[in-house]
Short mmCIF file of C-alpha atoms and ligand atoms in Angstrom, two decimals:
data_model
loop_
_atom_site.label_atom_id
_atom_site.label_comp_id
_atom_site.label_asym_id
_atom_site.label_seq_id
_atom_site.Cartn_x
_atom_site.Cartn_y
_atom_site.Cartn_z
CA MET A 1 99.34 5.79 -50.92
CA GLY A 2 99.09 7.12 -47.34
CA PHE A 3 96.29 6.29 -44.88
CA LEU A 4 94.50 9.61 -45.42
CA GLU A 5 94.43 9.20 -49.21
CA LYS A 6 93.23 5.59 -48.89
CA TYR A 7 90.49 6.78 -46.50
CA VAL A 8 89.34 9.66 -48.72
CA LYS A 9 89.23 7.43 -51.82
CA GLN A 10 86.82 5.07 -50.03
CA CYS A 11 84.21 7.84 -49.63
CA ARG A 12 82.99 7.39 -53.22
CA LYS A 13 81.87 3.79 -52.68
CA PRO A 14 83.00 2.36 -49.33
CA SER A 15 83.80 -1.34 -49.83
CA GLY A 16 85.21 -4.27 -47.87
CA GLY A 17 86.47 -4.20 -44.29
CA PHE A 18 88.18 -0.84 -44.68
CA GLY A 19 85.01 0.55 -46.29
CA ARG A 20 82.98 -0.54 -43.25
CA PHE A 21 85.49 1.28 -41.03
CA VAL A 22 85.10 4.40 -43.23
CA GLY A 23 81.29 4.11 -43.08
CA ARG A 24 81.35 3.94 -39.28
CA SER A 25 83.81 6.84 -39.11
CA MET A 26 81.57 8.96 -41.38
CA ASN A 27 78.64 8.20 -39.06
CA ILE A 28 80.60 9.96 -36.32
CA GLY A 29 82.56 12.50 -38.39
CA HIS A 30 79.48 13.81 -40.24
CA THR A 31 77.42 14.38 -37.08
CA GLY A 32 77.90 18.17 -37.11
CA ILE A 33 77.02 18.73 -40.76
CA ARG A 34 74.19 16.17 -40.66
CA ARG A 35 72.48 17.94 -37.74
CA TRP A 36 73.06 21.38 -39.29
CA GLY A 37 71.53 20.03 -42.49
CA ILE A 38 68.48 18.39 -40.92
CA LYS A 39 67.66 21.71 -39.21
CA GLN A 40 67.10 23.26 -42.67
CA ILE A 41 63.79 21.38 -43.06
CA THR A 42 60.70 20.59 -41.02
CA VAL A 43 60.22 16.88 -40.42
CA ASN A 44 56.58 16.05 -39.68
CA PRO A 45 55.92 12.96 -37.51
CA ASP A 46 54.15 11.18 -40.40
CA ALA A 47 56.76 11.98 -43.06
CA TYR A 48 57.85 9.47 -45.71
CA ILE A 49 61.56 10.11 -46.19
CA LEU A 50 64.26 8.69 -48.47
CA ASP A 51 67.97 9.15 -47.68
CA ILE A 52 70.10 8.59 -50.80
CA GLY A 53 73.72 7.47 -50.39
CA CYS A 54 72.84 6.53 -46.81
CA GLY A 55 76.34 5.16 -46.11
CA GLY A 56 76.58 3.96 -42.50
CA GLY A 57 72.94 4.85 -41.82
CA ARG A 58 73.13 7.49 -39.09
CA ALA A 59 71.01 10.07 -40.96
CA VAL A 60 68.34 7.40 -41.42
CA LYS A 61 68.47 6.67 -37.69
CA GLU A 62 68.22 10.34 -36.71
CA LEU A 63 65.32 10.93 -39.11
CA ALA A 64 63.56 7.79 -37.82
CA SER A 65 63.82 9.10 -34.26
CA MET A 66 62.01 12.29 -35.39
CA THR A 67 58.99 10.50 -36.85
CA SER A 68 56.33 8.48 -35.03
CA ASP A 69 53.93 7.57 -37.86
CA GLY A 70 56.21 7.96 -40.87
CA LYS A 71 58.67 5.69 -42.64
CA ILE A 72 62.32 6.20 -43.51
CA PHE A 73 64.05 4.49 -46.43
CA GLY A 74 67.79 4.46 -47.05
CA ILE A 75 69.47 3.51 -50.31
CA ASP A 76 73.12 3.09 -51.27
CA TYR A 77 74.91 1.49 -54.23
CA SER A 78 77.55 -0.03 -51.94
CA GLU A 79 76.41 -3.40 -50.59
CA ASN A 80 78.75 -3.01 -47.61
CA MET A 81 77.04 0.29 -46.74
CA THR A 82 73.53 -1.14 -47.00
CA GLU A 83 74.63 -3.98 -44.66
CA LEU A 84 76.08 -1.46 -42.20
CA SER A 85 72.97 0.76 -42.40
CA LYS A 86 70.82 -2.28 -41.64
CA ARG A 87 72.93 -3.10 -38.59
CA VAL A 88 72.86 0.51 -37.33
CA ASN A 89 69.05 0.71 -37.78
CA LYS A 90 68.20 -2.82 -36.61
CA SER A 91 65.67 -1.83 -33.94
CA PHE A 92 63.84 0.64 -36.25
CA ILE A 93 63.80 -2.01 -39.01
CA ASN A 94 62.29 -4.54 -36.60
CA LYS A 95 59.58 -2.01 -35.74
CA GLY A 96 58.83 -1.47 -39.46
CA ILE A 97 59.88 2.20 -39.37
CA VAL A 98 63.04 1.85 -41.49
CA GLU A 99 63.82 -0.01 -44.72
CA ILE A 100 67.26 -0.10 -46.35
CA LYS A 101 67.67 -0.91 -50.04
CA HIS A 102 70.62 -1.56 -52.32
CA GLY A 103 70.51 0.54 -55.49
CA SER A 104 71.56 3.64 -57.36
CA VAL A 105 70.21 7.18 -57.38
CA SER A 106 69.93 6.80 -61.17
CA SER A 107 67.16 4.20 -60.94
CA LEU A 108 65.29 4.40 -57.64
CA PRO A 109 63.24 1.30 -56.73
CA PHE A 110 60.24 3.38 -55.59
CA GLU A 111 56.90 4.44 -56.98
CA ASP A 112 56.17 7.94 -58.31
CA ASN A 113 55.09 10.63 -55.80
CA MET A 114 56.00 8.59 -52.72
CA PHE A 115 58.16 10.84 -50.51
CA ASP A 116 57.61 14.03 -48.50
CA ILE A 117 61.36 14.50 -48.15
CA VAL A 118 64.43 13.17 -49.96
CA THR A 119 67.79 13.82 -48.28
CA ALA A 120 71.30 13.39 -49.67
CA PHE A 121 74.25 14.00 -47.36
CA GLU A 122 77.72 14.17 -48.87
CA THR A 123 76.84 12.09 -51.91
CA TYR A 124 75.70 14.19 -54.89
CA TYR A 125 79.38 14.82 -55.72
CA PHE A 126 79.61 11.25 -57.06
CA TRP A 127 76.37 10.88 -59.01
CA PRO A 128 76.96 9.85 -62.62
CA ASP A 129 74.52 12.20 -64.38
CA LEU A 130 73.46 15.00 -62.04
CA ILE A 131 70.49 16.42 -63.99
CA SER A 132 69.06 13.04 -64.91
CA ASP A 133 69.58 11.76 -61.33
CA LEU A 134 67.85 14.84 -59.89
CA LYS A 135 64.94 14.23 -62.28
CA GLU A 136 64.75 10.64 -61.00
CA ILE A 137 64.46 12.04 -57.44
CA LEU A 138 61.77 14.46 -58.64
CA ARG A 139 59.78 11.45 -59.87
CA VAL A 140 59.63 9.84 -56.41
CA LEU A 141 58.91 13.11 -54.55
CA LYS A 142 55.30 14.07 -53.82
CA HIS A 143 54.07 17.43 -55.14
CA GLY A 144 55.10 19.83 -52.38
CA GLY A 145 57.82 17.36 -51.31
CA LYS A 146 61.32 18.64 -50.62
CA LEU A 147 64.82 17.67 -51.63
CA LEU A 148 67.60 18.47 -49.13
CA LEU A 149 71.19 18.39 -50.40
CA VAL A 150 73.82 18.81 -47.66
CA ASN A 151 77.53 18.99 -48.33
CA GLU A 152 80.64 19.94 -46.36
CA VAL A 153 82.40 21.19 -49.49
CA TYR A 154 81.30 23.61 -52.21
CA LYS A 155 83.21 25.49 -54.89
CA ASP A 156 84.69 28.60 -53.29
CA ALA A 157 87.99 30.41 -53.94
CA LYS A 158 88.78 30.50 -50.21
CA PHE A 159 88.98 26.68 -50.05
CA GLU A 160 90.24 26.07 -53.60
CA LYS A 161 93.61 24.54 -52.67
CA ARG A 162 92.17 22.01 -50.21
CA ASN A 163 89.16 21.22 -52.39
CA ASN A 164 91.23 20.67 -55.54
CA LYS A 165 93.11 17.91 -53.72
CA TRP A 166 89.83 16.16 -52.86
CA VAL A 167 88.46 16.62 -56.38
CA GLU A 168 91.59 15.02 -57.82
CA LEU A 169 91.55 12.09 -55.37
CA LEU A 170 87.83 11.39 -55.61
CA GLN A 171 86.93 12.61 -59.12
CA MET A 172 84.06 14.49 -57.46
CA GLN A 173 82.00 17.37 -58.83
CA LEU A 174 81.73 20.65 -56.90
CA HIS A 175 79.50 23.67 -57.57
CA THR A 176 79.16 27.25 -56.35
CA PRO A 177 75.87 28.23 -54.64
CA ASP A 178 74.81 29.89 -57.92
CA GLU A 179 75.52 26.71 -59.83
CA TYR A 180 73.35 24.80 -57.33
CA LYS A 181 70.50 27.13 -58.29
CA GLN A 182 71.16 26.50 -61.97
CA PHE A 183 71.30 22.70 -61.83
CA LEU A 184 68.26 22.44 -59.54
CA ASN A 185 66.24 24.73 -61.82
CA LYS A 186 67.38 22.80 -64.88
CA ALA A 187 66.18 19.53 -63.29
CA GLY A 188 62.74 21.09 -62.68
CA TYR A 189 62.84 22.08 -58.99
CA HIS A 190 61.59 25.23 -57.31
CA ILE A 191 64.38 26.47 -55.02
CA LEU A 192 63.31 27.30 -51.46
CA HIS A 193 66.68 28.25 -50.02
CA ILE A 194 70.39 27.69 -50.29
CA ASN A 195 72.32 28.28 -47.08
CA THR A 196 76.07 28.28 -46.66
CA ASP A 197 78.42 28.37 -43.71
CA SER A 198 81.24 30.18 -45.47
CA GLU A 199 83.70 29.67 -42.59
CA ARG A 200 83.37 25.90 -42.82
CA ASN A 201 82.59 25.66 -46.56
CA TRP A 202 79.27 23.89 -45.80
CA ILE A 203 76.22 24.13 -48.04
CA ALA A 204 72.57 23.05 -47.73
CA ALA A 205 70.09 23.40 -50.57
CA VAL A 206 66.34 22.90 -50.14
CA ALA A 207 64.24 22.60 -53.29
CA GLU A 208 60.62 21.65 -53.88
CA LYS A 209 58.63 19.67 -56.42
CA VAL A 210 55.77 21.99 -57.31
C1 SAM B 301 80.82 10.28 -48.56
S1 SAM B 301 79.68 8.95 -48.35
C2 SAM B 301 78.40 9.72 -47.34
C3 SAM B 301 77.61 8.71 -46.58
C4 SAM B 301 76.52 9.28 -45.67
N1 SAM B 301 75.48 9.96 -46.42
C5 SAM B 301 77.12 10.23 -44.68
O1 SAM B 301 76.87 11.45 -44.75
O2 SAM B 301 77.88 9.77 -43.81
C6 SAM B 301 78.89 8.87 -49.95
C7 SAM B 301 77.90 7.72 -50.05
O3 SAM B 301 77.17 7.84 -51.27
C8 SAM B 301 77.07 6.56 -51.87
N2 SAM B 301 76.86 6.78 -53.31
C9 SAM B 301 77.71 7.38 -54.18
N3 SAM B 301 77.20 7.37 -55.42
C10 SAM B 301 75.99 6.77 -55.34
C11 SAM B 301 74.98 6.47 -56.30
N4 SAM B 301 75.15 6.74 -57.60
N5 SAM B 301 73.84 5.85 -55.88
C12 SAM B 301 73.68 5.52 -54.57
N6 SAM B 301 74.62 5.77 -53.61
C13 SAM B 301 75.76 6.39 -53.99
C14 SAM B 301 78.39 5.88 -51.51
O4 SAM B 301 78.35 4.48 -51.62
C15 SAM B 301 78.60 6.36 -50.08
O5 SAM B 301 78.01 5.50 -49.13
#
């Protein structure tokens, strides 16, 4: 297996020394899509936010720098990624603004109705049971709280050849913008908007718990 294939395969659950390298690389490589994604929502200074599949922790750090009275939680099912996220967010953790937890989207270690915003960058592709996992997120969102899904790949004929290679390597799930609407509705969300950058094959979906 070549370097690129080894690298891509790590994205599902970065582990070990090479996983840490991949986590740090994603922190840098995902900067463009992360910032494009965060712009899709309003982040109030007192927001309680959860970032699922937080990986190397840069989204958590950027969200923490946007809030003065809020709190940002990150969660990931890779222990190596939670360690890395803790290192990257050390000063915010020491100030009590950030908390990083180890765990899965399928069983979130949080109370009902806790978050104003839940974000998920480049991770929903790997979730084991999409509808049930989205319902679990709905549980921890406040009424009026928002889910932001941001992904640099969605199902589109223009990118089919490239995307099929990734799907095969990573066993990931992809959806069209219409399918996003369907699965979010099925899980009980009210869709606010779904934006795409069709040149780059990027997608951001914002949905609300009513
Ligand atoms: C491609 S990486 C993206 C990391 C980070 N969000 C970013 O944009 O750089 C996907 C992340 O989702 C995590 N992940 C995948 N499935 C998960 C699940 N079921 N529960 C929690 N985290 C998960 C992986 O461990 C990995 O850190």
